[in-house]
C-alpha atoms as one frame of an Amber mdcrd trajectory, in Angstrom:
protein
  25.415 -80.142   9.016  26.395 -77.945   6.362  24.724 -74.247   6.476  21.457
 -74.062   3.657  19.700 -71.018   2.248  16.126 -72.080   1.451  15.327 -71.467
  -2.116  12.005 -69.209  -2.703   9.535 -68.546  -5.589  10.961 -66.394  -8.002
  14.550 -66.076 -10.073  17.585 -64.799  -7.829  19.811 -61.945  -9.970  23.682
 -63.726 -10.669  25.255 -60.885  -9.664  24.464 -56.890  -8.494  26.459 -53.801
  -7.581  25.322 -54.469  -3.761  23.582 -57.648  -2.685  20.685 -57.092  -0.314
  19.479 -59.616   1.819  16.080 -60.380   3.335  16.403 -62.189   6.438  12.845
 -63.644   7.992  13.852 -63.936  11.856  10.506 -64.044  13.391   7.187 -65.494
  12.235   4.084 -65.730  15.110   3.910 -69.595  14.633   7.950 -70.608  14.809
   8.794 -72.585  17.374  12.629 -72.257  17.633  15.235 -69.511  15.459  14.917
 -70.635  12.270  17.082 -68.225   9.863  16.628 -70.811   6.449  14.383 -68.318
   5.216  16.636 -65.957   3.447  17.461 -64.720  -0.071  19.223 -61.907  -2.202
  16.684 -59.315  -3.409  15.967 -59.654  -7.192  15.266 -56.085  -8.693  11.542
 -56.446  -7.842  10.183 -58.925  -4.886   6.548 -59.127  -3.817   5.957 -60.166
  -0.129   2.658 -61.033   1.360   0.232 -64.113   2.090  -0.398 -64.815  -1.157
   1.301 -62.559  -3.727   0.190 -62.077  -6.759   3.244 -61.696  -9.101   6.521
 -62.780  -8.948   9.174 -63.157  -8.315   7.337 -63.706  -4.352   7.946 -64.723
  -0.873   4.791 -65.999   0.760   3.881 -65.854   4.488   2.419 -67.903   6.564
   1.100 -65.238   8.664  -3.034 -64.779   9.057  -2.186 -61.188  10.041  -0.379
 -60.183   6.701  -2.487 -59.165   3.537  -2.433 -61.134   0.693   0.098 -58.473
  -1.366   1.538 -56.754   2.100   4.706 -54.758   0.847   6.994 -54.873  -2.401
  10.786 -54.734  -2.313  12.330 -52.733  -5.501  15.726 -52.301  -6.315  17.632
 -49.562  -8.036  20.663 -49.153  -9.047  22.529 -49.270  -5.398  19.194 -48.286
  -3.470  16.391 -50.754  -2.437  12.827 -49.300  -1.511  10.133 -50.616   0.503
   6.111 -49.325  -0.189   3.313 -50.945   1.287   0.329 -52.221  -1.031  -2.261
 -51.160   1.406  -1.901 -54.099   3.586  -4.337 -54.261   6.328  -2.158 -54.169
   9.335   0.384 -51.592   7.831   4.331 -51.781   6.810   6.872 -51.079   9.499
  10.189 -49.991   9.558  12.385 -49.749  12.608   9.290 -49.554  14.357   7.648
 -46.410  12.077   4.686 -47.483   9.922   5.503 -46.251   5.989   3.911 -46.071
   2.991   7.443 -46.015   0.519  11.323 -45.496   2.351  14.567 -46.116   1.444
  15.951 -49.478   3.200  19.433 -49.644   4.562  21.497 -52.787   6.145  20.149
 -53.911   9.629  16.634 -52.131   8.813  14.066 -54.265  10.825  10.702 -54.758
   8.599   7.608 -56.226  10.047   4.415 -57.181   8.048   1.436 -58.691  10.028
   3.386 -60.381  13.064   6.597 -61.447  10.802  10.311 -59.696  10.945  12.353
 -59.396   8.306  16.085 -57.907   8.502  17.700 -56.361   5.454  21.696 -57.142
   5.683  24.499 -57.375   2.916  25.517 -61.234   3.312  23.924 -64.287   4.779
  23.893 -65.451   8.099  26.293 -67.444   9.712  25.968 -71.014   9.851  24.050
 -71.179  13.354  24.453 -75.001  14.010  28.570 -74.351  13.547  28.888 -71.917
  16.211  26.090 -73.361  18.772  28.182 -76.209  18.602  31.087 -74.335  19.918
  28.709 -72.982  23.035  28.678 -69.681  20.582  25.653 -67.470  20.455  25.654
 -65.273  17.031  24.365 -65.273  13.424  26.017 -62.484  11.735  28.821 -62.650
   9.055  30.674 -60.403  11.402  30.501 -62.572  14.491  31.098 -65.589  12.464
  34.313 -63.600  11.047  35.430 -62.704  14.141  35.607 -66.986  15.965  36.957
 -68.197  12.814  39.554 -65.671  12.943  40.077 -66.581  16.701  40.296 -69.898
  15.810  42.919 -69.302  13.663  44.802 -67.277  15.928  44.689 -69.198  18.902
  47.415 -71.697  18.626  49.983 -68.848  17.904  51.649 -66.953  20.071  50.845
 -63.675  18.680  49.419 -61.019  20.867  45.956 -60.772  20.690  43.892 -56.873
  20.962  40.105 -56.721  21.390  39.242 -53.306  20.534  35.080 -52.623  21.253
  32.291 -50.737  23.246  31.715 -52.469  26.663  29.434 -55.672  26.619  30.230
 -56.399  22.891  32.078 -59.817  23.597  36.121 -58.686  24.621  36.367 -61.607
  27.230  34.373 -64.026  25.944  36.526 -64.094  22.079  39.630 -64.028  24.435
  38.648 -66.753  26.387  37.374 -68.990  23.687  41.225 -68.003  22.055  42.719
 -69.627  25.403  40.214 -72.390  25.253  41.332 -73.546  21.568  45.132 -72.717
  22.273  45.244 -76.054  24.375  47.948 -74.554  26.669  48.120 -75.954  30.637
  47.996 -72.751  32.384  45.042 -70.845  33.229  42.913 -68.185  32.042  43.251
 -65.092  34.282  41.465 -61.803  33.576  42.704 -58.245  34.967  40.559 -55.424
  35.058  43.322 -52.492  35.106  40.599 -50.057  35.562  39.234 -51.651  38.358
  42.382 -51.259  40.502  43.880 -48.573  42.023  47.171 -46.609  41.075  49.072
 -47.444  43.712  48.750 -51.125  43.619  48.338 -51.725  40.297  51.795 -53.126
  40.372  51.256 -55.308  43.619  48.244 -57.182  41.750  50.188 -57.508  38.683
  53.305 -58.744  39.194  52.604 -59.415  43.006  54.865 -58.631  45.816  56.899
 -60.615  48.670  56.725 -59.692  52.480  58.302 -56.378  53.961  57.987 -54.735
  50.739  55.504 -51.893  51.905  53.715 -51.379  54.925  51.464 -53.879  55.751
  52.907 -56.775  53.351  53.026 -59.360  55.734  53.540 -62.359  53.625  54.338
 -63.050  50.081  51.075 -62.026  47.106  50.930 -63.972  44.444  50.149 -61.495
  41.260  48.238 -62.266  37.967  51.027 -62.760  35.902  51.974 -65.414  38.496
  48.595 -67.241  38.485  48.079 -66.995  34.577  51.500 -69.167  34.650  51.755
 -71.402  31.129  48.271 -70.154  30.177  46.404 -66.709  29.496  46.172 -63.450
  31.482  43.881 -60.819  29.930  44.688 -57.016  30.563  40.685 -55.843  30.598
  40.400 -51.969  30.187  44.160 -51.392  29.533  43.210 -47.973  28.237  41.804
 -46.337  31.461  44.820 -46.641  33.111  47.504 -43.733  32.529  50.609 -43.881
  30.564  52.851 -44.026  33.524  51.496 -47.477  34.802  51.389 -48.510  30.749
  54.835 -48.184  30.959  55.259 -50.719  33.812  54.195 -53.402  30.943  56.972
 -52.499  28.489  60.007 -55.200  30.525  57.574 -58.038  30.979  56.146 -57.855
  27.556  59.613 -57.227  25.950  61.946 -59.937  27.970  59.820 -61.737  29.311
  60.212 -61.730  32.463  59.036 -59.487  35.952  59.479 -58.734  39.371  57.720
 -59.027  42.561  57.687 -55.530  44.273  60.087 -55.711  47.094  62.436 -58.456
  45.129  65.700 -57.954  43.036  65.559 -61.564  41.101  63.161 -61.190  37.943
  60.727 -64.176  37.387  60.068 -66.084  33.957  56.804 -64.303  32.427  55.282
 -67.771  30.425  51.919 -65.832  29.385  50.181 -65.265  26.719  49.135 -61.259
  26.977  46.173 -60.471  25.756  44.451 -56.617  26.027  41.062 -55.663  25.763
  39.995 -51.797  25.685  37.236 -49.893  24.799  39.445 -46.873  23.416  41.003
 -46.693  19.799  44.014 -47.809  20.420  45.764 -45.236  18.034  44.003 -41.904
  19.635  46.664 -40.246  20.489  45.045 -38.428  23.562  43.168 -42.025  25.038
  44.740 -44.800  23.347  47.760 -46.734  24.226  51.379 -45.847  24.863  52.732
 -45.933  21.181  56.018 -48.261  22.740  53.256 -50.523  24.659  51.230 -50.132
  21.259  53.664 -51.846  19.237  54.129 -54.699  21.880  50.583 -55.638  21.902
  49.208 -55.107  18.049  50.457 -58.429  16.343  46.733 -58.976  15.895  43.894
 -56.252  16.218  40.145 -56.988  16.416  37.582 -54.917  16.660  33.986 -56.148
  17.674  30.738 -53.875  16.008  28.299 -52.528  18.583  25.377 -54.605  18.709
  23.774 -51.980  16.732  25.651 -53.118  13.703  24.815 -57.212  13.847  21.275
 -57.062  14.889  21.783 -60.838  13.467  23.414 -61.718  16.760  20.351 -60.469
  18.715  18.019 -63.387  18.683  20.251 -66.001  19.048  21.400 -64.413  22.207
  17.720 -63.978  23.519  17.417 -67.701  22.525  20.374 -68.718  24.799  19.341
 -67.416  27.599  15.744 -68.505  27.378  17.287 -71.852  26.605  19.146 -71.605
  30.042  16.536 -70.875  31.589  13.931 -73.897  30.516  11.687 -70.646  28.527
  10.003 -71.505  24.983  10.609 -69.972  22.263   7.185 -69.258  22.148   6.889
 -67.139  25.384   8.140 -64.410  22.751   5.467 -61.805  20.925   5.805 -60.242
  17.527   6.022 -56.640  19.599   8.479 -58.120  22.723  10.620 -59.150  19.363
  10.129 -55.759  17.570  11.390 -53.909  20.060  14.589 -56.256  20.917  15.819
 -55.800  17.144  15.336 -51.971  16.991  16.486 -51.066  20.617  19.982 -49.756
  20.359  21.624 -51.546  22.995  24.139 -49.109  24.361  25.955 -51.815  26.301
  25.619 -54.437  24.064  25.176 -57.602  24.608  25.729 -58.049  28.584  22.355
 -55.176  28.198  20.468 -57.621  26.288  21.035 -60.636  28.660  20.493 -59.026
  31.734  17.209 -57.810  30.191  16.043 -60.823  28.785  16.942 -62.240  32.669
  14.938 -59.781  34.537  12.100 -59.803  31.663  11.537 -63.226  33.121  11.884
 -62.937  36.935   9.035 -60.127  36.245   6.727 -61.606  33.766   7.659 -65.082
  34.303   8.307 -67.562  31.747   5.002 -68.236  29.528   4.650 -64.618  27.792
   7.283 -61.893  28.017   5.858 -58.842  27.033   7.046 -55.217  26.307   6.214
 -53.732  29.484   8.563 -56.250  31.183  11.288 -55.198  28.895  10.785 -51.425
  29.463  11.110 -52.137  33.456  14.189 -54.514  33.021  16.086 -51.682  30.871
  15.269 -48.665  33.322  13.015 -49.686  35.997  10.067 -48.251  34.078  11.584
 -45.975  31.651  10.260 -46.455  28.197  11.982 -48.302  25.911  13.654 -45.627
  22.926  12.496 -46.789  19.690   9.083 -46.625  18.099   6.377 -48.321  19.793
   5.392 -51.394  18.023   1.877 -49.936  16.718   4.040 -46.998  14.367   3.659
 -43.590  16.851   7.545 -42.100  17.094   9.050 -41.900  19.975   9.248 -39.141
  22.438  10.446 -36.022  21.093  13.594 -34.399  21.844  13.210 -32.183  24.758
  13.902 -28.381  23.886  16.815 -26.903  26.176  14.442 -24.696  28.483  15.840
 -21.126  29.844  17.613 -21.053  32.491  18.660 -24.398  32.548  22.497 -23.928
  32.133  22.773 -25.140  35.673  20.945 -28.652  35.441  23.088 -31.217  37.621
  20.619 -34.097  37.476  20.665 -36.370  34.783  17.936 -36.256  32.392  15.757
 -39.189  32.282  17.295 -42.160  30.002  14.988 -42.336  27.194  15.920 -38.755
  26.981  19.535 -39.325  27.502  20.107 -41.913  24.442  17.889 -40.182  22.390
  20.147 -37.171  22.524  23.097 -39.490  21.586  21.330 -41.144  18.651  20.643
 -37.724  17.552  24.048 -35.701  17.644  25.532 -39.268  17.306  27.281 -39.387
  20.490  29.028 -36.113  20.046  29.584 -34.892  23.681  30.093 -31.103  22.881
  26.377 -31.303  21.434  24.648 -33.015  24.178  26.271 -30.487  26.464  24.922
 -28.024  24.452  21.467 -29.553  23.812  21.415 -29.978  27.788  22.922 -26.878
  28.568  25.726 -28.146  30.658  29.352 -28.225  30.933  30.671 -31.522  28.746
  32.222 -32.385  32.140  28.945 -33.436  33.352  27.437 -35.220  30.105  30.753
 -37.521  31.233  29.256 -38.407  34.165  25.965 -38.918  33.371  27.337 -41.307
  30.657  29.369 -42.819  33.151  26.805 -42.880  35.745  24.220 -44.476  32.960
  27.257 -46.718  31.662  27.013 -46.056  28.351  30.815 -44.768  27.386
């Protein structure tokens, strides 16, 4: 089925410095994700339930006015003003009267959501298909390229925040490679120092204390297929450097044996660092063995496009309509950062309906499945801000506890992760904003 963009009322603009999209994802009545509805912005578009000028998009929407908001462009800026609509304009969750719109701005008029982007969506039915849950140029970028890549034998390096998608691309690159061997992920971090080598390579009886019989390692089981080094960059430059023979000739031993083995894997690495940093990346001589092809995967943040169809894969999994969702449950998905991505989202939509069950899911449930009851940290759905920044109270130089999470990512969207601010917003040593971010799992 090849990918359409319904055509609206009004003339399109040829061409523009910088295309804006409007993307309706949500309307009250839809009954599955239906992204047709989607166009450039001309230089002046009127949106409402029955517009009076053009060029127009109508809603079908009884909670919209008739002329609800106007879209205007100029020059590389678009604006947004409301025309007095009855039920206010929204922004990111923050009723407005005029504001500048940026890319992955969520709008909402009445009980329909519009997203502003820079380029269409991807073609939805191509990567269901493929058992694929996104919508966003960048996620559609990111399989084809994949798909490309996969019957090569270059090196592959996913480079992303945790939960943004590092396993699944790499599987779905060993999937299409249509070698015999198996898929086999290692989670360096995960393991300590001192047998890091033991799991890897593995290791044949008497070699240490305790080695009773022969271990088969990962390089061993991913044999003629895949192995994936997860989290590559936690682990210190001396155990990097245990990589450099196998990835280099090919070939490994077992601890305790003198007779090297044949290494047929693929290597893949996944890591959350830059790889280039020179102070958390990777061994510059490992580096070069492992960047024939870099990746990098945008926060969830930056594609809000992929949110939905994520949140309508799981609901499909799970036998839950479409319909169980609310204009505010929805709101507050698409402006929710979503520190840890998209395992965050699914886990929440999962617990959202083992609390609520599966005919309404409602905002309360989602502010329980994030934090147990901690408030969600965007707007509320009816415009009020959310809560203010904490001042740094006296005395408080010796805080150990964590401050409460709403609190905690608010302070990161503010200084914009910078650690060295929180710690002084908080009052702490940036040792301990580490492990509160660790603790929270949001590095």
């Amino acid at each position: 089925m090849a990918h359409t963009t319904k055509v609206l009322r009004g003339r399109t603009p040829k061409s523009s410095l910088v295309d804006f999209f409007l993307i309706q994802l949500y309307t009250p009545e839809s009954s599955c994700l239906d992204l047709s509805t989607c166009r450039v912005i001309p230089n002046c578009l009127r949106v409402g339930r029955a517009p009076s000028a053009e060029p127009s998009l109508e809603l079908l929407d009884g909670a919209a006015s008739r002329n609800h908001f106007s879209l205007e462009r100029s020059g590389r800026r678009l604006y947004i003003e409301d025309l007095a609509s009855a039920n206010g304009t929204f922004v990111n969750g923050n009723e407005i009267q005029r504001a500048e719109l940026h890319a992955n701005d969520v709008i909402r008029a009445g009980g329909t959501l519009f997203l502003i982007t820079h380029s269409l969506p991807a073609d939805l039915d191509w990567l269901k298909r493929r058992g694929l849950a996104g919508a966003s140029s960048e996620f559609e970028e990111l399989i084809r390229l994949v798909q490309g890549l996969a019957g090569t034998q270059l090196s592959l390096l996913f480079c992303g925040k945790t939960g943004t998608g590092k396993e699944m691309l790499a599987r779905l690159a060993h999937d299409l490679s249509g070698v015999k061997g198996n898929f086999e992920g290692f989670n360096c971090a995960a393991i300590p120092p001192t047998l890091f080598e033991t799991h890897l390579f593995g290791s044949v009886e008497g070699a240490f204390s305790g080695a009773n019989r022969n271990a088969v390692g990962f390089f061993e089981k991913a044999a003629h297929g895949t192995l994936l080094l997860d989290e590559l960059g936690e682990v210190d430059a001396h155990l990097q450097s245990k990589l450099l023979r196998v990835l280099q000739e090919r070939e490994y031993f077992r601890v305790g044996e003198t007779e090297s083995l044949p290494a047929d894997v693929r290597v893949m690495v996944a890591t959350t660092k830059e790889p280039y940093d020179e102070e958390e990346g990777l061994r510059p001589d490992l580096l070069a063995r492992v960047e024939d092809c870099i990746l990098r995967i945008p926060p969830l943040s930056e594609r809000k496009l992929d949110i939905l169809p994520v949140v309508e894969l799981e609901l499909s999994k799970r036998g839950v309509s479409w319909r169980a969702l609310t204009p505010d449950f929805v709101e507050r998905l698409l402006c929710y950062s979503w520190p840890r991505n998209i395992r965050q989202l699914t886990k929440a939509i999962n617990r959202c309906i083992k609390l609520g069950g599966s005919s309404r899911l409602s905002c309360e449930e989602l502010d329980r499945a994030l934090d147990d009851g901690v408030p969600v940290a965007t707007s509320s759905p009816n415009g009020s801000p959310p809560p203010a920044l904490k001042p740094l109270r006296e005395g408080n130089s010796g805080r150990d506890s964590a401050p409460p999470l709403d609190e905690l990512i608010l302070a990161m969207e503010k200084f914009d992760g910078n650690v060295s601010a929180l710690a002084r917003h908080f009052g702490v040593h940036r040792r301990q904003v580490y492990r509160w971010l660790d603790r929270r799992g949001l590095r």
